[in-house]
Tab-separated table of C-alpha atoms and ligand atoms in Angstrom:
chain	number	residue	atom	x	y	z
A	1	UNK	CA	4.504	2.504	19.589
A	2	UNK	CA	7.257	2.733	17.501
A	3	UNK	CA	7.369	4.958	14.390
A	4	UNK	CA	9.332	3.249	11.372
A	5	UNK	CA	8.656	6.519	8.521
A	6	UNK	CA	7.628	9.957	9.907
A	7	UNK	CA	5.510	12.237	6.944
A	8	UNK	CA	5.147	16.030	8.594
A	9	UNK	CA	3.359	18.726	6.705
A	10	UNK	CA	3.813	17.829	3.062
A	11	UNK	CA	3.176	19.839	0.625
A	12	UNK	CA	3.391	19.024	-3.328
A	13	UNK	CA	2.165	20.107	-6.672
A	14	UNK	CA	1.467	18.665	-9.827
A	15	UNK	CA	2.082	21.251	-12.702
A	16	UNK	CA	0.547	24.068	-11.147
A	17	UNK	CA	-2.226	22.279	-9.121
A	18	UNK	CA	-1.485	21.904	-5.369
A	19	UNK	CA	-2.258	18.614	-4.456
A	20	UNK	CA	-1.142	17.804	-0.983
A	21	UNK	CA	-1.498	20.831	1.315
A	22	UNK	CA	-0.280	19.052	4.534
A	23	UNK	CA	0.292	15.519	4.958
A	24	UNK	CA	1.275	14.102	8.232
A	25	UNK	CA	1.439	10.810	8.644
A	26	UNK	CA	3.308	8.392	11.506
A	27	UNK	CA	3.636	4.882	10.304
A	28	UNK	CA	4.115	1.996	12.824
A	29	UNK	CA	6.341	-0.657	12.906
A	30	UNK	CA	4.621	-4.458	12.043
A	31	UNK	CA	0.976	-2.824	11.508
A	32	UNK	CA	-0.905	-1.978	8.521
A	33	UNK	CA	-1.461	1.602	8.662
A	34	UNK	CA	-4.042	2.583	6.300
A	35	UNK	CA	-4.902	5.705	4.520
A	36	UNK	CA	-8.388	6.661	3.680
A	37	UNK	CA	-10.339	9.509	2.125
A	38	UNK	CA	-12.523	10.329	-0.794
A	39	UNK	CA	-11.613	10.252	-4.637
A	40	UNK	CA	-9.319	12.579	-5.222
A	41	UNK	CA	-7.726	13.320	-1.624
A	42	UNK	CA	-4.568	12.753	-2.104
A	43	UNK	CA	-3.668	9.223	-1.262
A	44	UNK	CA	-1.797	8.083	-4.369
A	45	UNK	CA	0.168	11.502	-4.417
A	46	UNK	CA	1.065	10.395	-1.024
A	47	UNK	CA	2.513	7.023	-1.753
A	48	UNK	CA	4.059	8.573	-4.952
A	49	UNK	CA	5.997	11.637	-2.699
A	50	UNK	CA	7.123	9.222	-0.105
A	51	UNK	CA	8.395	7.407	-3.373
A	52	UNK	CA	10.110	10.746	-4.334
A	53	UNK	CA	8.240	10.485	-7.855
A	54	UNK	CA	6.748	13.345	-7.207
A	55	UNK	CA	9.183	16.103	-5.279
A	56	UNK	CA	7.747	17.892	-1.806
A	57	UNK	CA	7.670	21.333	-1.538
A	58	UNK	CA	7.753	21.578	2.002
A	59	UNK	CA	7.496	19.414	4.906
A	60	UNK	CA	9.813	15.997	5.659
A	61	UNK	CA	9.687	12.086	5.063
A	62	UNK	CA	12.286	10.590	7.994
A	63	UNK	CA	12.844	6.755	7.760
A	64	UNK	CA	14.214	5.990	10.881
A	65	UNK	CA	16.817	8.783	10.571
A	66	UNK	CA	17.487	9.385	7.499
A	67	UNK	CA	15.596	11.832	5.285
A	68	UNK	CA	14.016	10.881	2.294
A	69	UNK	CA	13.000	13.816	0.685
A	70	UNK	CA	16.076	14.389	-1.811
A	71	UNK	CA	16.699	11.107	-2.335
A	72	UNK	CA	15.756	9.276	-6.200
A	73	UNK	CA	13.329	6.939	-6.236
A	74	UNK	CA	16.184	4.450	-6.892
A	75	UNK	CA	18.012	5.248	-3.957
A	76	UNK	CA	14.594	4.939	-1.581
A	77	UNK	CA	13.443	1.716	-2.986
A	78	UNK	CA	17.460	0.744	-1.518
A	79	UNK	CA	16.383	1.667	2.069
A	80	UNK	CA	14.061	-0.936	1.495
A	81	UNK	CA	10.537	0.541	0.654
A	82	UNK	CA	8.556	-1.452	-1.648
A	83	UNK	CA	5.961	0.031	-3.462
A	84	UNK	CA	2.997	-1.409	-5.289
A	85	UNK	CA	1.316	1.435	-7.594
A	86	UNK	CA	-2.354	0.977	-8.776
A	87	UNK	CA	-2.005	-0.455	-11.979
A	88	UNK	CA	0.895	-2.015	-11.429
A	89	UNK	CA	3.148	-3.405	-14.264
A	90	UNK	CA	3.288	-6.430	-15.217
A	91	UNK	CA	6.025	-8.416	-17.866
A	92	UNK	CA	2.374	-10.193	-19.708
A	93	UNK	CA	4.582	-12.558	-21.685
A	94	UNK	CA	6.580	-13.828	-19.246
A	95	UNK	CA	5.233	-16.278	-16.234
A	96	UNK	CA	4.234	-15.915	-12.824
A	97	UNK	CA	7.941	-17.109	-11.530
A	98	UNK	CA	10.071	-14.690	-14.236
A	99	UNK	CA	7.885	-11.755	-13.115
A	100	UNK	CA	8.829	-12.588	-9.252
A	101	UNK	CA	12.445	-13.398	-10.335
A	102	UNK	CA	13.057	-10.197	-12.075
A	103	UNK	CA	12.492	-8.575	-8.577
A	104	UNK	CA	15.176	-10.405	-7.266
A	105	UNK	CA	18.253	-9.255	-9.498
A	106	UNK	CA	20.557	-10.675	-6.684
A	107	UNK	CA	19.745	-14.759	-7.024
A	108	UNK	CA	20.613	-16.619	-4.272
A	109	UNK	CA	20.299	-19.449	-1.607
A	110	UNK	CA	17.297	-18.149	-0.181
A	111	UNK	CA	15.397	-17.684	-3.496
A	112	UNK	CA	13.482	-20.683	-3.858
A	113	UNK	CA	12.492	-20.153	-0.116
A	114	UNK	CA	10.918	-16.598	-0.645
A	115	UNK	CA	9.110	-18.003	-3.881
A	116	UNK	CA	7.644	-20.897	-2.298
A	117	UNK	CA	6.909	-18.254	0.869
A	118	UNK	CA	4.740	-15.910	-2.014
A	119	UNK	CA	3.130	-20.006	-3.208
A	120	UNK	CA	2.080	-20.246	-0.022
A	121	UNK	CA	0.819	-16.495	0.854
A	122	UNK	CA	-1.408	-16.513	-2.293
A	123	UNK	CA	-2.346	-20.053	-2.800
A	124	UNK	CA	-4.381	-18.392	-6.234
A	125	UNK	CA	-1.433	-18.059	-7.603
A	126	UNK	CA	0.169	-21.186	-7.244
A	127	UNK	CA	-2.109	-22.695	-10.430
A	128	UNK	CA	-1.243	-19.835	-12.648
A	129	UNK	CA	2.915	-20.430	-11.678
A	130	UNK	CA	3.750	-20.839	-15.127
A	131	UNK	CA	1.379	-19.148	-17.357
A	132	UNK	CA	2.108	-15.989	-19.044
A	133	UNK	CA	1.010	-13.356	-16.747
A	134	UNK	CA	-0.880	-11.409	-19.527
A	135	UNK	CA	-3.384	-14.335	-19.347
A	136	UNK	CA	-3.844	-13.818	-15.266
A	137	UNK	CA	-7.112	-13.033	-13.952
A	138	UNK	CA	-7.509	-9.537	-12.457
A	139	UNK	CA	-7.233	-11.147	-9.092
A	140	UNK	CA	-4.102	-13.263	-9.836
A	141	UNK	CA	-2.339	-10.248	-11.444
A	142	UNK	CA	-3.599	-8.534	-8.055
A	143	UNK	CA	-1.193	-11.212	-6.118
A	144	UNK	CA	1.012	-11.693	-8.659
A	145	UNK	CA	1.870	-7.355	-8.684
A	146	UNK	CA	1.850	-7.775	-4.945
A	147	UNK	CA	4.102	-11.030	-4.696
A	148	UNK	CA	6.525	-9.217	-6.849
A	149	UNK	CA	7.060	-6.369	-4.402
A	150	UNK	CA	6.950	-8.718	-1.076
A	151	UNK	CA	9.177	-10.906	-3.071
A	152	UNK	CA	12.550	-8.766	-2.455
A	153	UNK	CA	12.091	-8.703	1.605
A	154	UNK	CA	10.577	-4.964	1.914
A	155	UNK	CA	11.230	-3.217	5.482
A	156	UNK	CA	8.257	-0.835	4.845
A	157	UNK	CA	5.538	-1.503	1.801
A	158	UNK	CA	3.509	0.966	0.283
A	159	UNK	CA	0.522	-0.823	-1.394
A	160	UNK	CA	-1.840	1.249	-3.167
A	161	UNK	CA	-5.203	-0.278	-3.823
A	162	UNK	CA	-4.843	-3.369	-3.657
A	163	UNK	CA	-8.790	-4.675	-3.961
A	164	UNK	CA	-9.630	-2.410	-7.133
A	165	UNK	CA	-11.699	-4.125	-9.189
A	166	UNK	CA	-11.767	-7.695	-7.173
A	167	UNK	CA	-14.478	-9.735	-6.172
A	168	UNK	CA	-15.551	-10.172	-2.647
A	169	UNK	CA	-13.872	-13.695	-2.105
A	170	UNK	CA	-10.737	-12.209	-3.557
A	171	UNK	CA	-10.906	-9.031	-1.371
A	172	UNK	CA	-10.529	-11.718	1.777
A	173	UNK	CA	-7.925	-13.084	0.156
A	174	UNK	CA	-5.989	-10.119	-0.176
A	175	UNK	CA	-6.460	-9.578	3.133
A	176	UNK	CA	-6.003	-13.144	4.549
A	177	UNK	CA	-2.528	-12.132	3.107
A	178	UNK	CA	-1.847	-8.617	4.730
A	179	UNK	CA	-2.789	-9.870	7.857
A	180	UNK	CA	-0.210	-12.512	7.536
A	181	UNK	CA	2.101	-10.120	6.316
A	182	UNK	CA	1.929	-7.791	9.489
A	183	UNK	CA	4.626	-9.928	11.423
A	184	UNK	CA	7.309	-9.993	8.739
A	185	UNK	CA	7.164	-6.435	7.707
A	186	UNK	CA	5.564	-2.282	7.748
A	187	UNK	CA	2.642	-1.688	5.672
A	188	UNK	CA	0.923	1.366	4.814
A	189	UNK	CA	-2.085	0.812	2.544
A	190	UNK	CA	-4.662	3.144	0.539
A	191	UNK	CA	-7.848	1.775	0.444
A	192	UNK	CA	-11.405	2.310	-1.056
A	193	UNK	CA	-12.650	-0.875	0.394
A	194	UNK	CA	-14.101	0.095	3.915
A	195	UNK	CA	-14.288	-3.746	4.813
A	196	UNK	CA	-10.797	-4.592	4.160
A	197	UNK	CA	-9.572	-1.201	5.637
A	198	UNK	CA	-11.535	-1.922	8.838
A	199	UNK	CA	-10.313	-5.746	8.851
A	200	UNK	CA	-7.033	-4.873	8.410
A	201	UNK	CA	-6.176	-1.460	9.764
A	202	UNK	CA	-4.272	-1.324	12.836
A	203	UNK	CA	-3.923	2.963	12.270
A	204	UNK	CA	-5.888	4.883	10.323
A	205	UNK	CA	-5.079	8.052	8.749
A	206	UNK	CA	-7.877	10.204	6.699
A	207	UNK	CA	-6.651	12.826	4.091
A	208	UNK	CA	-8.745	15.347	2.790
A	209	UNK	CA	-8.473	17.600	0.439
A	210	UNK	CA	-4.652	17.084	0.141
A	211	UNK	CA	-4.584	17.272	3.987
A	212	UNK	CA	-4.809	14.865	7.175
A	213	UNK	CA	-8.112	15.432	8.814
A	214	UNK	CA	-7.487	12.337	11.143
A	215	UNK	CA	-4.902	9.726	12.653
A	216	UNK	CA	-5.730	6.826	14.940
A	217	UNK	CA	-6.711	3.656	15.944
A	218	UNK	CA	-8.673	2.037	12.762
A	219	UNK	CA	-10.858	0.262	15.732
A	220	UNK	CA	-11.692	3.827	17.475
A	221	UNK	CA	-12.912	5.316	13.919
A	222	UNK	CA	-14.334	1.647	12.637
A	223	UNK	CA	-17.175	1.864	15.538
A	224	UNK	CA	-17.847	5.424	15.792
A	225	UNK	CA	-20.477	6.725	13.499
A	226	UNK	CA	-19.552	10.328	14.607
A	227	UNK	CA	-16.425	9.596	13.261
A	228	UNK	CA	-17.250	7.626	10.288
A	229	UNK	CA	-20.078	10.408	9.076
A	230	UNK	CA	-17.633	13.597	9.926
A	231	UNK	CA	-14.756	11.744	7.978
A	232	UNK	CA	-15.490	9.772	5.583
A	233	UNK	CA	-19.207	10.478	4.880
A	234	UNK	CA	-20.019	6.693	5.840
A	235	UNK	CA	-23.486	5.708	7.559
A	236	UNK	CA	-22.215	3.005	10.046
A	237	UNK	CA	-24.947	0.365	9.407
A	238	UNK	CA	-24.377	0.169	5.728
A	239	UNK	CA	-20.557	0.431	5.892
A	240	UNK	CA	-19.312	-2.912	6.005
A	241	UNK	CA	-18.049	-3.497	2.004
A	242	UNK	CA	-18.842	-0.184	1.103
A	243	UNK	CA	-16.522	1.553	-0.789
A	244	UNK	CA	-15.674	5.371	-0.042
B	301	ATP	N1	-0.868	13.995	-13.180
B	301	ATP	C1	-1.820	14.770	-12.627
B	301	ATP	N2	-2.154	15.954	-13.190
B	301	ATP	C2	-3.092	16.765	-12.634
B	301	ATP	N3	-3.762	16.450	-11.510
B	301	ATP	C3	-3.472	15.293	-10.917
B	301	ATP	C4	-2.493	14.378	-11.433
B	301	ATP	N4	-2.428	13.307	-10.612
B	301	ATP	C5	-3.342	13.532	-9.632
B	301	ATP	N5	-3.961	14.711	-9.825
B	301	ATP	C6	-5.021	15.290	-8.980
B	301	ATP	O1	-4.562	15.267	-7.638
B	301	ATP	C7	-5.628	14.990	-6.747
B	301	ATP	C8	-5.229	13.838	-5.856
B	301	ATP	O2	-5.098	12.664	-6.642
B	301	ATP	P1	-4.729	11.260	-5.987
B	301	ATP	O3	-4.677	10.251	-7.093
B	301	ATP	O4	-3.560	11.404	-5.115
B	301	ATP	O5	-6.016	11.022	-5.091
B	301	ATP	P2	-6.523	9.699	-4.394
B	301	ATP	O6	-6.939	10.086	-3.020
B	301	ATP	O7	-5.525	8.612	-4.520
B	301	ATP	O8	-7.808	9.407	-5.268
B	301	ATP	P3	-8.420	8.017	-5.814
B	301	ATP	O9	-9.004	7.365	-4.616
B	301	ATP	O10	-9.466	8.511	-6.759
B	301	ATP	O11	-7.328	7.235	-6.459
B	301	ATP	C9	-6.852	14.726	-7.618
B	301	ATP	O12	-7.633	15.883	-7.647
B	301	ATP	C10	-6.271	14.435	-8.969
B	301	ATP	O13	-7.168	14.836	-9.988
């Protein structure tokens, strides 16, 4: 196993609140690594620290070697980390294509490859190509918000959420597409969705309380209802779909 980003023992606040009270977190290279844990346990802080929008107090963020923790968010989405946010921004008069070219500042040979690549990776989006985004189903803006990140060639890609608010058939789709995505590059994804974690999830890490309670293989915790209950809270014959 090879580490790509190394989290140890963050710590950060919002105003005065302290909301992550030791994060650790070891993602691998080509595997979705997954972070799980009840509302309010810190997962989106997580994303958002390792995106230096929110400064650490304490504790480190290595990318290979290099240390990320007093770096601008500018200068870490350079080293290549993508990062889709919940709610994700969208350009709603401008189409499917502009939105995906406007992550690509640098046109060049290769474009119309990678946008044909996202055509193919979310075939929903391929009928909405040149609409205005603002009229996009939730699902397609889903793709669309995601497309635009994978768009730009991310080493590492943060994805936060990425099933809020879908419908089951589009929740597989989402994740016939990180499974796809798993040769090409890193991911580390917060879900709710136990079903898509579980299909997904190579590693699993469970924050609570602003803390990591748990890291390992997403299969170990999956089929252990020790595990699932002590965790997470989850009765293992009514997990499957469930959301945390
Ligand atoms: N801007 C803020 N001001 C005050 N508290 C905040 C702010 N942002 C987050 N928090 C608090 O920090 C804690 C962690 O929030 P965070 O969004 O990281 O959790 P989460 O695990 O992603 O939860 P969810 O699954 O509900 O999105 C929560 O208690 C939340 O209320």
């Amino acid at each position: 196993m090879e580490a790509l980003l190394e989290v140890k023992d963050l710590y950060a606040n919002i105003g005065q609140f302290s909301i992550l009270q030791g994060v650790s977190l070891s993602v691998q290279k080509n595997a979705i690594n997954v972070i799980l844990g009840r509302n309010g346990a810190g997962k989106s802080t997580t994303l958002r620290t390792i995106m230096g929008y929110v400064r650490p107090l304490k504790g480190t963020i290595q990318l290979d070697s290099t240390n990320l923790s007093n770096l601008t968010t500018y200068q870490i989405a350079r080293k290549g980390i993508g990062y889709m946010p919940e709610d994700a921004n969208i350009f709603a008069n401008l189409t499917v294509e502009e939105n995906l070219l406007i992550s690509m500042p640098n046109r060049e040979a290769r474009t119309a490859k990678r946008l044909s690549d996202m055509r193919d990776l979310f075939p929903d989006l391929t009928v909405a190509w040149n609409r205005q985004a603002g009229t996009l189903s939730g699902g397609q803006r889903q793709m669309m918000a995601l497309a635009s990140v994978l768009v730009s060639q991310p080493n590492l890609v943060l994805i936060d959420e990425p099933s809020k608010g879908l419908s089951p058939l589009l929740v597989e789709r989402i994740g016939d597409a990180l499974v796809q995505l798993r040769t090409e590059t890193t991911i580390v994804l917060v879900e709710q969705n136990f079903f898509l974690a579980k299909r997904t999830g190579d590693y699993v890490t469970v924050l609570d309380d602003g803390q990591t309670v748990y890291t390992g293989d997403m299969q170990a915790l999956a089929s252990s209802e020790d595990l699932l209950q002590h965790y997470l809270g989850l009765q293992l014959q009514t997990k499957d779909g469930m959301g945390l």
